[in-house]
Amino acid sequence: GAVVSQHPSWVICKSGTSVKIECRSLDFQATTMFWYRQFPKQSLMLMATSNEGSKATYEQGVEKDKFLINHASLTLSTLTVTSAHPEDSSFYICSGPSIRRGYTFGSGTRLTVV
Amino acid sequence: QKEVEQDPGPLSVPEGAIVSLNCTYSNSAFQYFMWYRQYSRKGPELLMYTYSSGNKEDGRFTAQVDKSSKYISLFIRDSQPSDSATYLCAMSPLISNFGNEKLTFGTGTRLTIIP
């Protein structure tokens, strides 16, 4: 089946630093990648849609300058949390659409900002 | 009113029972329906997807869509403790250019299968 590889799975960082999360589509080309945030015991909240070779589209209320998204190739999209604060601590998940297997999710990244 | 409504549970059933999970939706443009299973601290895993009304079966799982009632269901037969997870329904409009449509998710139902 379609596979989306997400790294790191878990990261701790200090307040004020930046963290980069990578998502790779291993066996399909993704012109679009979706980035979600999930709080404990809650559903997925779409943050932004990354588009290969162009600017990402952000959902209302999501700070573009804090959550930098880059989609430089058909197999790699990155989310960088800049100047992280404790309130940015969350579970971040990417999803890529595969024609064969529908919308496939990465394994998620648990970010803890201390 | 949310576009997709899903009972958050929690739902506990004994091992071997048939589990019924449901979602209702209000947007008649939704044509593409999915069920995901999510274990704690993991990304959602796609279980079933369907474009049309009716039933679709895959092993112990059956997805059912009733567009006239705007109601979808997931049935799990012979439930196992390993089925304990959160189940999310998701849907989107018919995709003319696949991959560009956002998914709308239910809140998820927490399911526990008791041995």
Tab-separated table of C-alpha atoms in Angstrom:
chain	number	residue	atom	x	y	z
A	1	GLY	CA	0.000	0.000	0.000
A	2	ALA	CA	0.925	3.654	-0.227
A	3	VAL	CA	3.395	4.763	2.411
A	4	VAL	CA	4.076	8.158	3.904
A	5	SER	CA	7.196	8.289	6.046
A	6	GLN	CA	7.272	10.976	8.727
A	7	HIS	CA	10.285	11.975	10.845
A	8	PRO	CA	11.026	12.481	13.623
A	9	SER	CA	8.407	10.536	15.534
A	10	TRP	CA	9.173	12.399	18.728
A	11	VAL	CA	11.110	15.566	19.489
A	12	ILE	CA	11.754	17.747	22.519
A	13	CYS	CA	13.016	21.272	21.978
A	14	LYS	CA	13.632	24.374	24.012
A	15	SER	CA	11.407	27.430	23.784
A	16	GLY	CA	12.527	29.787	21.063
A	17	THR	CA	14.133	27.160	18.868
A	18	SER	CA	12.861	25.782	15.574
A	19	VAL	CA	11.935	22.232	14.703
A	20	LYS	CA	11.614	20.692	11.245
A	21	ILE	CA	9.303	17.768	10.519
A	22	GLU	CA	9.671	15.820	7.272
A	23	CYS	CA	7.137	13.799	5.330
A	24	ARG	CA	8.121	11.657	2.383
A	25	SER	CA	5.860	9.764	0.031
A	26	LEU	CA	7.815	6.569	-0.535
A	27	ASP	CA	5.964	4.905	-3.394
A	28	PHE	CA	3.870	7.632	-4.990
A	29	GLN	CA	4.241	11.218	-6.096
A	30	ALA	CA	2.393	13.767	-3.991
A	31	THR	CA	1.699	17.125	-5.588
A	32	THR	CA	-0.265	17.914	-2.457
A	33	MET	CA	0.407	17.135	1.186
A	34	PHE	CA	-1.880	17.986	4.090
A	35	TRP	CA	-0.583	18.949	7.534
A	36	TYR	CA	-2.697	18.347	10.632
A	37	ARG	CA	-2.435	19.033	14.303
A	38	GLN	CA	-4.090	16.830	16.895
A	39	PHE	CA	-4.635	17.526	20.575
A	40	PRO	CA	-5.150	14.651	23.044
A	41	LYS	CA	-8.474	12.892	22.615
A	42	GLN	CA	-9.479	15.234	19.817
A	43	SER	CA	-9.855	14.852	16.088
A	44	LEU	CA	-7.473	16.097	13.427
A	45	MET	CA	-7.320	19.807	12.717
A	46	LEU	CA	-6.130	20.752	9.244
A	47	MET	CA	-3.411	23.382	9.444
A	48	ALA	CA	-2.323	23.808	5.856
A	49	THR	CA	-2.075	22.257	2.421
A	50	SER	CA	1.333	22.160	0.819
A	51	ASN	CA	1.599	22.265	-2.948
A	52	GLU	CA	4.652	21.092	-4.825
A	53	GLY	CA	6.466	24.034	-6.349
A	54	SER	CA	4.169	26.728	-4.981
A	55	LYS	CA	3.104	28.381	-1.762
A	56	ALA	CA	1.182	26.490	0.871
A	57	THR	CA	-2.426	27.277	1.636
A	58	TYR	CA	-3.068	27.883	5.326
A	59	GLU	CA	-6.316	27.408	7.196
A	60	GLN	CA	-7.863	30.348	8.965
A	61	GLY	CA	-6.163	31.117	12.249
A	62	VAL	CA	-2.911	29.307	11.442
A	63	GLU	CA	0.140	31.561	11.567
A	64	LYS	CA	2.077	31.317	8.315
A	65	ASP	CA	5.243	32.727	9.832
A	66	LYS	CA	5.223	30.270	12.714
A	67	PHE	CA	4.450	27.136	10.703
A	68	LEU	CA	6.630	27.246	7.603
A	69	ILE	CA	5.777	24.695	4.958
A	70	ASN	CA	7.974	23.729	2.058
A	71	HIS	CA	7.122	21.245	-0.694
A	72	ALA	CA	10.173	21.302	-2.903
A	73	SER	CA	9.712	17.952	-4.620
A	74	LEU	CA	6.985	15.447	-5.445
A	75	THR	CA	8.088	13.208	-2.590
A	76	LEU	CA	9.024	15.585	0.227
A	77	SER	CA	7.105	18.128	2.257
A	78	THR	CA	8.416	19.768	5.433
A	79	LEU	CA	6.810	21.651	8.295
A	80	THR	CA	9.041	23.903	10.396
A	81	VAL	CA	7.742	25.169	13.709
A	82	THR	CA	9.646	28.397	14.265
A	83	SER	CA	10.341	30.040	17.609
A	84	ALA	CA	8.520	27.224	19.333
A	85	HIS	CA	6.606	27.825	22.552
A	86	PRO	CA	5.080	25.347	25.002
A	87	GLU	CA	1.624	25.950	23.506
A	88	ASP	CA	2.957	24.548	20.215
A	89	SER	CA	3.394	21.182	21.908
A	90	SER	CA	1.121	18.802	20.042
A	91	PHE	CA	0.922	15.829	17.705
A	92	TYR	CA	1.566	16.794	14.077
A	93	ILE	CA	0.587	14.495	11.213
A	94	CYS	CA	0.977	14.735	7.457
A	95	SER	CA	-1.182	13.081	4.818
A	96	GLY	CA	-0.556	12.455	1.155
A	97	PRO	CA	-3.185	11.469	-1.420
A	98	SER	CA	-2.413	8.254	-3.255
A	99	ILE	CA	-4.670	7.268	-6.144
A	100	ARG	CA	-4.232	3.606	-5.264
A	101	ARG	CA	-4.835	3.904	-1.531
A	102	GLY	CA	-6.612	7.181	-0.912
A	103	TYR	CA	-5.376	9.647	1.672
A	104	THR	CA	-2.477	8.043	3.535
A	105	PHE	CA	-1.131	9.399	6.814
A	106	GLY	CA	2.332	9.514	8.281
A	107	SER	CA	2.969	8.039	11.706
A	108	GLY	CA	2.917	11.467	13.346
A	109	THR	CA	5.397	13.611	15.271
A	110	ARG	CA	4.974	14.310	18.947
A	111	LEU	CA	6.467	17.731	19.681
A	112	THR	CA	7.178	18.804	23.238
A	113	VAL	CA	8.466	22.324	23.819
A	114	VAL	CA	10.086	22.921	27.198
B	1	GLN	CA	-23.967	22.332	13.337
B	2	LYS	CA	-20.852	20.404	12.405
B	3	GLU	CA	-20.625	19.067	8.865
B	4	VAL	CA	-19.815	15.604	10.223
B	5	GLU	CA	-21.186	14.247	13.487
B	6	GLN	CA	-19.707	11.206	15.207
B	7	ASP	CA	-20.431	9.868	18.675
B	8	PRO	CA	-17.137	10.137	20.599
B	9	GLY	CA	-17.979	7.210	22.860
B	10	PRO	CA	-16.238	5.661	24.639
B	11	LEU	CA	-17.673	2.376	23.438
B	12	SER	CA	-16.810	-0.887	25.190
B	13	VAL	CA	-17.900	-4.278	23.854
B	14	PRO	CA	-16.911	-7.867	24.685
B	15	GLU	CA	-14.550	-9.772	22.432
B	16	GLY	CA	-16.337	-11.473	19.550
B	17	ALA	CA	-19.201	-8.974	19.414
B	18	ILE	CA	-20.242	-7.044	16.320
B	19	VAL	CA	-19.322	-3.381	16.557
B	20	SER	CA	-21.290	-0.660	14.802
B	21	LEU	CA	-19.743	2.777	14.337
B	22	ASN	CA	-21.642	5.601	12.678
B	23	CYS	CA	-21.357	9.094	11.273
B	24	THR	CA	-23.914	11.500	9.928
B	25	TYR	CA	-23.189	14.417	7.654
B	26	SER	CA	-24.982	17.482	6.384
B	27	ASN	CA	-23.077	18.383	3.212
B	28	SER	CA	-24.746	16.682	0.265
B	29	ALA	CA	-21.619	17.365	-1.811
B	30	PHE	CA	-19.728	14.655	0.080
B	31	GLN	CA	-19.237	11.679	-2.223
B	32	TYR	CA	-16.021	10.040	-1.039
B	33	PHE	CA	-16.148	8.294	2.339
B	34	MET	CA	-13.391	6.797	4.448
B	35	TRP	CA	-12.887	5.080	7.780
B	36	TYR	CA	-9.611	5.336	9.639
B	37	ARG	CA	-8.311	3.524	12.705
B	38	GLN	CA	-5.929	5.373	14.991
B	39	TYR	CA	-3.974	3.782	17.795
B	40	SER	CA	-2.702	5.995	20.579
B	41	ARG	CA	0.193	8.230	19.485
B	42	LYS	CA	0.111	6.931	15.923
B	43	GLY	CA	-1.091	8.329	12.622
B	44	PRO	CA	-4.511	7.236	11.299
B	45	GLU	CA	-4.550	4.064	9.220
B	46	LEU	CA	-6.992	3.805	6.323
B	47	LEU	CA	-9.407	0.887	6.756
B	48	MET	CA	-12.035	1.410	4.091
B	49	TYR	CA	-12.980	3.888	1.425
B	50	THR	CA	-15.901	4.045	-0.945
B	51	TYR	CA	-17.384	6.368	-3.522
B	52	SER	CA	-20.933	5.104	-3.665
B	53	SER	CA	-23.952	4.112	-1.639
B	54	GLY	CA	-24.202	0.513	-0.539
B	55	ASN	CA	-21.912	-1.897	1.230
B	56	LYS	CA	-18.232	-2.642	0.851
B	57	GLU	CA	-16.648	-5.559	2.657
B	58	ASP	CA	-13.022	-6.242	3.505
B	59	GLY	CA	-12.380	-9.144	5.841
B	60	ARG	CA	-14.054	-8.452	9.178
B	61	PHE	CA	-14.895	-4.877	8.177
B	62	THR	CA	-17.965	-3.668	6.291
B	63	ALA	CA	-18.518	-0.057	5.298
B	64	GLN	CA	-22.035	1.072	4.549
B	65	VAL	CA	-23.107	4.332	2.953
B	66	ASP	CA	-26.661	5.669	2.743
B	67	LYS	CA	-26.532	8.937	0.843
B	68	SER	CA	-30.276	9.503	1.019
B	69	SER	CA	-30.028	9.597	4.814
B	70	LYS	CA	-26.527	11.123	4.870
B	71	TYR	CA	-25.411	8.303	7.126
B	72	ILE	CA	-22.376	6.043	7.017
B	73	SER	CA	-21.468	3.053	9.139
B	74	LEU	CA	-18.548	0.765	9.831
B	75	PHE	CA	-19.233	-2.740	11.117
B	76	ILE	CA	-16.555	-4.886	12.726
B	77	ARG	CA	-17.345	-8.589	13.008
B	78	ASP	CA	-15.727	-10.964	15.495
B	79	SER	CA	-14.133	-8.036	17.293
B	80	GLN	CA	-10.686	-8.577	18.807
B	81	PRO	CA	-8.810	-6.758	21.590
B	82	SER	CA	-6.415	-5.524	18.892
B	83	ASP	CA	-9.348	-3.585	17.396
B	84	SER	CA	-9.286	-1.299	20.445
B	85	ALA	CA	-8.516	2.134	18.996
B	86	THR	CA	-10.134	5.380	17.935
B	87	TYR	CA	-12.119	5.163	14.703
B	88	LEU	CA	-12.465	8.259	12.560
B	89	CYS	CA	-14.828	8.761	9.665
B	90	ALA	CA	-13.747	11.160	6.936
B	91	MET	CA	-15.329	12.442	3.772
B	92	SER	CA	-14.848	14.834	0.888
B	93	PRO	CA	-16.658	16.085	-2.194
B	94	LEU	CA	-16.260	14.141	-5.413
B	95	ILE	CA	-12.742	14.660	-6.495
B	96	SER	CA	-12.392	15.952	-10.024
B	97	ASN	CA	-8.672	16.374	-9.577
B	98	PHE	CA	-7.741	13.707	-7.066
B	99	GLY	CA	-5.661	14.859	-4.136
B	100	ASN	CA	-6.761	18.470	-4.009
B	101	GLU	CA	-9.832	18.043	-1.836
B	102	LYS	CA	-9.648	18.484	1.916
B	103	LEU	CA	-11.043	15.767	4.115
B	104	THR	CA	-13.632	16.562	6.759
B	105	PHE	CA	-13.286	14.332	9.806
B	106	GLY	CA	-15.631	13.196	12.500
B	107	THR	CA	-14.484	13.602	16.081
B	108	GLY	CA	-13.608	9.915	16.355
B	109	THR	CA	-15.086	7.105	18.473
B	110	ARG	CA	-12.933	5.470	21.123
B	111	LEU	CA	-13.527	1.729	21.058
B	112	THR	CA	-12.398	-0.825	23.632
B	113	ILE	CA	-12.795	-4.558	23.071
B	114	ILE	CA	-12.890	-6.372	26.384
B	115	PRO	CA	-11.234	-9.820	26.407
